[in-house]
CSV table of C-alpha atoms in Angstrom, one decimal:
chain,number,residue,atom,x,y,z
A,1036,MET,CA,94.2,81.0,92.7
A,1037,LYS,CA,93.8,77.3,91.3
A,1038,ALA,CA,95.4,74.7,93.1
A,1039,THR,CA,96.6,73.8,89.5
A,1040,ASP,CA,98.0,76.9,88.6
A,1041,PRO,CA,101.8,76.1,88.1
A,1042,GLU,CA,103.1,79.8,89.9
A,1043,THR,CA,101.1,78.8,93.0
A,1044,VAL,CA,102.3,75.2,93.1
A,1045,GLY,CA,105.2,74.1,94.9
A,1046,ASP,CA,108.5,75.2,95.8
A,1047,GLN,CA,108.1,79.1,96.7
A,1048,TYR,CA,110.6,81.0,97.6
A,1049,THR,CA,110.9,84.8,99.0
A,1050,PHE,CA,113.4,87.5,98.2
A,1051,ILE,CA,114.1,90.4,100.6
A,1052,ALA,CA,115.5,93.9,100.7
A,1053,LEU,CA,116.7,94.9,103.9
A,1054,GLY,CA,118.1,98.4,104.3
A,1055,GLY,CA,121.7,98.5,105.3
A,1056,SER,CA,121.5,101.2,108.5
A,1057,SER,CA,117.7,101.0,108.9
A,1058,LYS,CA,117.5,97.4,109.2
A,1059,ALA,CA,114.0,97.6,107.7
A,1060,ILE,CA,112.2,95.2,105.5
A,1061,VAL,CA,111.8,97.7,102.3
A,1062,SER,CA,110.0,95.1,99.7
A,1063,TYR,CA,109.5,91.4,99.6
A,1064,TYR,CA,108.2,89.1,97.2
A,1065,THR,CA,107.4,85.7,97.5
A,1066,GLY,CA,107.1,83.2,94.3
A,1067,LYS,CA,109.3,81.2,92.4
A,1068,ARG,CA,112.7,81.5,91.8
A,1069,THR,CA,112.3,82.4,87.6
A,1070,MET,CA,113.8,85.2,86.2
A,1071,GLU,CA,110.8,86.6,85.9
A,1072,ALA,CA,109.8,87.1,89.5
A,1073,THR,CA,113.4,88.4,90.3
A,1074,TYR,CA,112.4,91.1,87.9
A,1075,VAL,CA,109.3,91.6,89.4
A,1076,PHE,CA,111.0,91.8,92.7
A,1077,ALA,CA,113.4,94.5,91.9
A,1078,LYS,CA,111.2,96.7,90.2
A,1079,ASP,CA,109.1,96.9,93.2
A,1080,VAL,CA,112.1,97.9,95.0
A,1081,ARG,CA,112.9,100.3,92.6
A,1082,THR,CA,109.4,102.2,93.2
A,1083,ARG,CA,110.2,102.0,97.1
A,1084,VAL,CA,113.6,104.0,97.2
A,1085,ILE,CA,115.2,107.4,95.5
A,1086,GLY,CA,118.5,108.3,94.7
A,1087,ALA,CA,121.3,105.3,93.9
A,1088,PRO,CA,121.0,103.1,96.4
A,1089,GLU,CA,124.1,100.4,96.9
A,1090,ILE,CA,122.7,97.3,96.0
A,1091,SER,CA,124.6,93.9,97.3
A,1092,THR,CA,123.4,90.3,95.8
A,1093,ASP,CA,124.3,86.7,96.5
A,1094,GLY,CA,125.1,85.4,93.1
A,1095,TRP,CA,121.3,84.4,92.2
A,1096,ARG,CA,122.2,84.6,88.8
A,1097,SER,CA,118.7,86.8,88.1
A,1098,TYR,CA,119.3,90.1,89.5
A,1099,PRO,CA,122.4,91.2,87.4
A,1100,ALA,CA,120.0,91.5,84.2
A,1101,ALA,CA,116.5,92.3,87.0
A,1102,ILE,CA,118.2,95.2,88.9
A,1103,GLU,CA,119.8,96.8,85.6
A,1104,ARG,CA,116.4,96.5,83.7
A,1105,ALA,CA,114.8,98.0,86.8
A,1106,PHE,CA,116.9,100.7,87.9
A,1107,ASN,CA,118.5,102.1,84.7
A,1108,ARG,CA,121.4,101.5,86.1
A,1109,ASP,CA,120.8,104.4,88.7
A,1110,CYS,CA,122.5,102.4,90.9
A,1111,SER,CA,125.3,100.4,92.2
A,1112,HIS,CA,125.1,96.4,92.1
A,1113,GLY,CA,128.0,93.5,93.8
A,1114,VAL,CA,127.6,90.3,94.1
A,1115,ILE,CA,129.3,88.2,96.2
A,1116,VAL,CA,129.0,84.1,96.2
A,1117,LYS,CA,130.3,82.1,99.4
A,1118,GLU,CA,131.9,78.8,98.6
A,1119,TYR,CA,130.8,76.0,101.6
A,1120,ALA,CA,132.3,72.6,102.1
A,1121,ALA,CA,131.0,70.0,101.4
A,1122,THR,CA,128.1,69.1,102.9
A,1123,GLU,CA,127.7,66.5,105.9
A,1124,PRO,CA,126.9,63.0,104.8
A,1125,ALA,CA,123.2,61.3,105.3
A,1126,ASN,CA,124.0,59.2,107.9
A,1127,ALA,CA,125.6,62.6,110.0
A,1128,GLU,CA,123.9,63.9,113.3
A,1129,ALA,CA,120.8,66.2,112.3
A,1130,SER,CA,122.5,69.3,113.7
A,1131,ARG,CA,125.2,69.4,111.6
A,1132,ARG,CA,123.3,67.6,108.9
A,1133,TYR,CA,120.7,70.7,107.6
A,1134,SER,CA,123.3,73.2,108.3
A,1135,PRO,CA,125.7,74.8,106.0
A,1136,GLY,CA,129.2,73.8,105.6
A,1137,ASP,CA,131.7,76.2,106.1
A,1138,VAL,CA,132.8,78.6,104.3
A,1139,VAL,CA,135.7,78.1,102.1
A,1140,ALA,CA,136.2,80.9,99.3
A,1141,VAL,CA,134.5,84.6,98.6
A,1142,THR,CA,134.2,85.6,95.4
A,1143,VAL,CA,133.5,89.4,95.3
A,1144,GLU,CA,131.9,90.9,91.8
A,1145,ARG,CA,131.1,94.9,91.1
A,1146,VAL,CA,128.5,94.4,88.3
A,1147,ILE,CA,127.4,98.2,88.3
A,1148,GLY,CA,129.8,101.0,90.1
A,1149,ASN,CA,132.6,100.2,92.3
A,1150,GLN,CA,130.8,100.4,95.7
A,1151,VAL,CA,133.5,99.8,98.4
A,1152,GLN,CA,131.3,97.7,100.4
A,1153,VAL,CA,129.8,94.1,99.3
A,1154,SER,CA,128.1,92.4,101.8
A,1155,THR,CA,124.8,90.2,102.2
A,1156,SER,CA,125.8,89.6,106.0
A,1157,TYR,CA,122.7,91.8,106.9
A,1158,VAL,CA,120.2,90.4,104.6
A,1159,GLU,CA,121.5,86.5,105.7
A,1160,ARG,CA,120.3,87.3,109.2
A,1161,ALA,CA,116.7,88.9,108.4
A,1162,ASN,CA,116.6,85.3,106.3
A,1163,LEU,CA,117.3,83.4,109.3
A,1164,THR,CA,115.0,85.4,111.9
A,1165,LEU,CA,112.4,84.7,109.4
A,1166,ARG,CA,113.3,81.5,109.0
A,1167,MET,CA,113.4,81.1,113.0
A,1168,SER,CA,109.8,82.8,113.6
A,1169,GLN,CA,108.0,81.7,111.0
A,1170,ARG,CA,106.9,77.6,111.4
A,1171,ARG,CA,106.1,77.5,107.7
A,1172,PHE,CA,109.6,77.8,106.9
A,1173,THR,CA,110.3,74.6,109.6
A,1174,ARG,CA,111.6,72.1,107.4
A,1175,LEU,CA,110.9,68.5,107.9
A,1176,THR,CA,107.6,69.7,109.4
A,1177,ASN,CA,103.8,69.9,108.9
A,1178,ALA,CA,103.9,73.1,109.5
A,1179,PHE,CA,104.8,74.0,105.7
A,1180,SER,CA,102.3,76.4,103.7
A,1181,LYS,CA,99.3,74.1,102.0
A,1182,LYS,CA,98.1,77.4,100.1
A,1183,PHE,CA,100.0,79.7,98.4
A,1184,GLU,CA,97.7,82.4,99.4
A,1185,HIS,CA,98.1,81.8,102.8
A,1186,HIS,CA,101.9,81.5,102.6
A,1187,GLU,CA,102.1,84.9,101.1
A,1188,ALA,CA,99.8,86.3,103.6
A,1189,ALA,CA,102.4,84.9,106.3
A,1190,VAL,CA,105.2,86.4,104.6
A,1191,ALA,CA,103.2,89.2,104.9
A,1192,LEU,CA,102.3,89.7,108.6
A,1193,TYR,CA,105.7,89.1,109.4
A,1194,ALA,CA,106.9,91.7,107.4
A,1195,ALA,CA,104.4,94.3,108.8
A,1196,HIS,CA,105.1,93.1,112.8
A,1197,TYR,CA,108.8,92.9,111.6
A,1198,ASN,CA,109.0,96.7,110.5
A,1199,PHE,CA,106.5,98.2,112.8
A,1200,CYS,CA,106.3,95.9,116.2
A,1201,ARG,CA,109.7,94.3,117.0
A,1202,VAL,CA,112.2,96.2,118.2
A,1203,HIS,CA,115.8,95.4,117.4
A,1204,GLU,CA,118.3,94.1,118.9
A,1205,THR,CA,121.1,96.7,117.9
A,1206,LEU,CA,118.9,99.7,117.3
A,1207,ARG,CA,116.7,99.7,120.2
A,1208,ILE,CA,114.1,100.6,118.0
A,1209,THR,CA,111.6,99.5,115.6
A,1210,PRO,CA,112.9,99.9,111.5
A,1211,ALA,CA,109.9,101.9,111.2
A,1212,MET,CA,110.7,104.4,114.0
A,1213,GLN,CA,114.8,104.9,112.7
A,1214,LEU,CA,113.2,104.9,109.1
A,1215,GLY,CA,111.0,108.2,111.2
A,1216,VAL,CA,107.4,106.9,110.0
A,1217,THR,CA,107.0,106.1,113.1
A,1218,ASP,CA,107.3,107.5,116.6
A,1219,HIS,CA,106.6,104.7,118.8
A,1220,VAL,CA,106.3,100.6,118.5
A,1221,TRP,CA,103.9,99.8,117.4
A,1222,SER,CA,101.5,97.4,119.1
A,1223,VAL,CA,99.8,94.0,118.3
A,1224,GLY,CA,96.4,95.6,118.3
A,1225,GLU,CA,97.5,98.7,116.1
A,1226,LEU,CA,98.7,96.9,113.6
A,1227,ILE,CA,95.4,95.0,113.1
A,1228,ASP,CA,93.3,98.1,113.2
A,1229,ALA,CA,95.8,100.0,110.7
A,1230,ALA,CA,95.0,96.5,108.6
A,1231,LEU,CA,91.6,96.8,108.8
A,1232,ALA,CA,91.3,100.2,108.3
A,1233,GLY,CA,93.4,100.6,105.2
A,1234,GLU,CA,96.0,101.7,106.3
A,1235,LEU,CA,99.1,98.9,105.5
A,1236,PRO,CA,99.2,97.6,102.4
A,1237,GLY,CA,99.9,93.7,102.2
A,1238,GLY,CA,97.9,90.5,102.1
A,1239,THR,CA,97.1,88.6,99.1
A,1240,GLY,CA,93.9,90.5,97.7
A,1241,PRO,CA,94.2,92.2,94.2
A,1242,GLU,CA,93.6,95.7,96.0
A,1243,PHE,CA,96.6,95.7,97.2
A,1244,PRO,CA,100.6,95.4,96.7
A,1245,GLN,CA,102.4,92.6,98.6
A,1246,ASN,CA,105.1,94.9,99.9
A,1247,LEU,CA,105.8,98.0,102.6
A,1248,ASP,CA,106.6,101.1,102.4
A,1249,CYS,CA,104.4,103.3,100.3
A,1250,LYS,CA,104.9,106.6,99.3
A,1251,ASP,CA,101.4,108.4,98.3
A,1252,THR,CA,100.0,106.2,95.7
A,1253,LEU,CA,102.3,103.2,94.1
A,1254,GLN,CA,100.6,100.9,91.1
A,1255,SER,CA,101.2,97.3,92.5
A,1256,VAL,CA,104.0,95.3,90.2
A,1257,ARG,CA,102.1,92.3,90.3
A,1258,HIS,CA,98.8,92.9,90.4
A,1259,GLU,CA,96.8,95.7,89.0
A,1260,GLY,CA,95.4,97.5,91.7
A,1261,GLN,CA,96.7,100.2,93.6
A,1262,PHE,CA,97.0,101.2,97.3
A,1263,LYS,CA,97.0,104.5,98.8
A,1264,GLY,CA,99.7,104.7,101.6
A,1265,ARG,CA,101.3,106.7,104.1
A,1266,PHE,CA,104.6,105.4,104.6
A,1267,THR,CA,108.1,107.0,103.2
A,1268,VAL,CA,110.4,105.7,100.8
A,1269,ILE,CA,113.8,105.1,101.7
A,1270,ARG,CA,116.6,107.6,100.1
A,1271,GLY,CA,119.7,106.1,98.0
A,1272,GLY,CA,122.9,105.5,99.2
A,1273,ARG,CA,124.4,103.3,101.5
A,1274,ASP,CA,121.5,101.6,103.2
């Protein structure tokens, strides 16, 4: 990756698809906040779920077209937009200045299908967990990533640890155990051994896709390489 590559320089965003009942990170993608990146993410989600899932997203304008194109309308999709009160003035104390305002309005739109519940609460909490667990996402510090490939690798490591090593407070087991792809909480050592043995997707090289939960050999939507994994996909529905 070249330091002058516009795709790897400047602000980067992390897209996360979270299973509603399993709390597992089904797919993730780090890149620019563009229509192309949104479609790459949505297409990857499609390869990792079966059936017609119910999808809830925020109001990012690229989601409706990207999801319709990736899923060919074989899903239901609802959009929820939250409006916040005006932000605090610049001279406000730090605890308020960098916190979101109070929610003053919520708008729900059913784009595909007519799912009963449209909510992004779980993934919003997952985003908070990511920011609290990764210093690379902390504002106003020198801990932010200096190289895109390092940042991408850090997100991959976080997703693997979240799914296999971290016991979810609500589930009382790991998301991977909830999905039935493992029968115990993995240690960090097991995670490293699996990665070194080529049994975990992830990393930044062209031979691996970014994300987790592969079944058989999947073609990476971002790279040309392939990976033969041993993880299961998630059945569509309210998950």
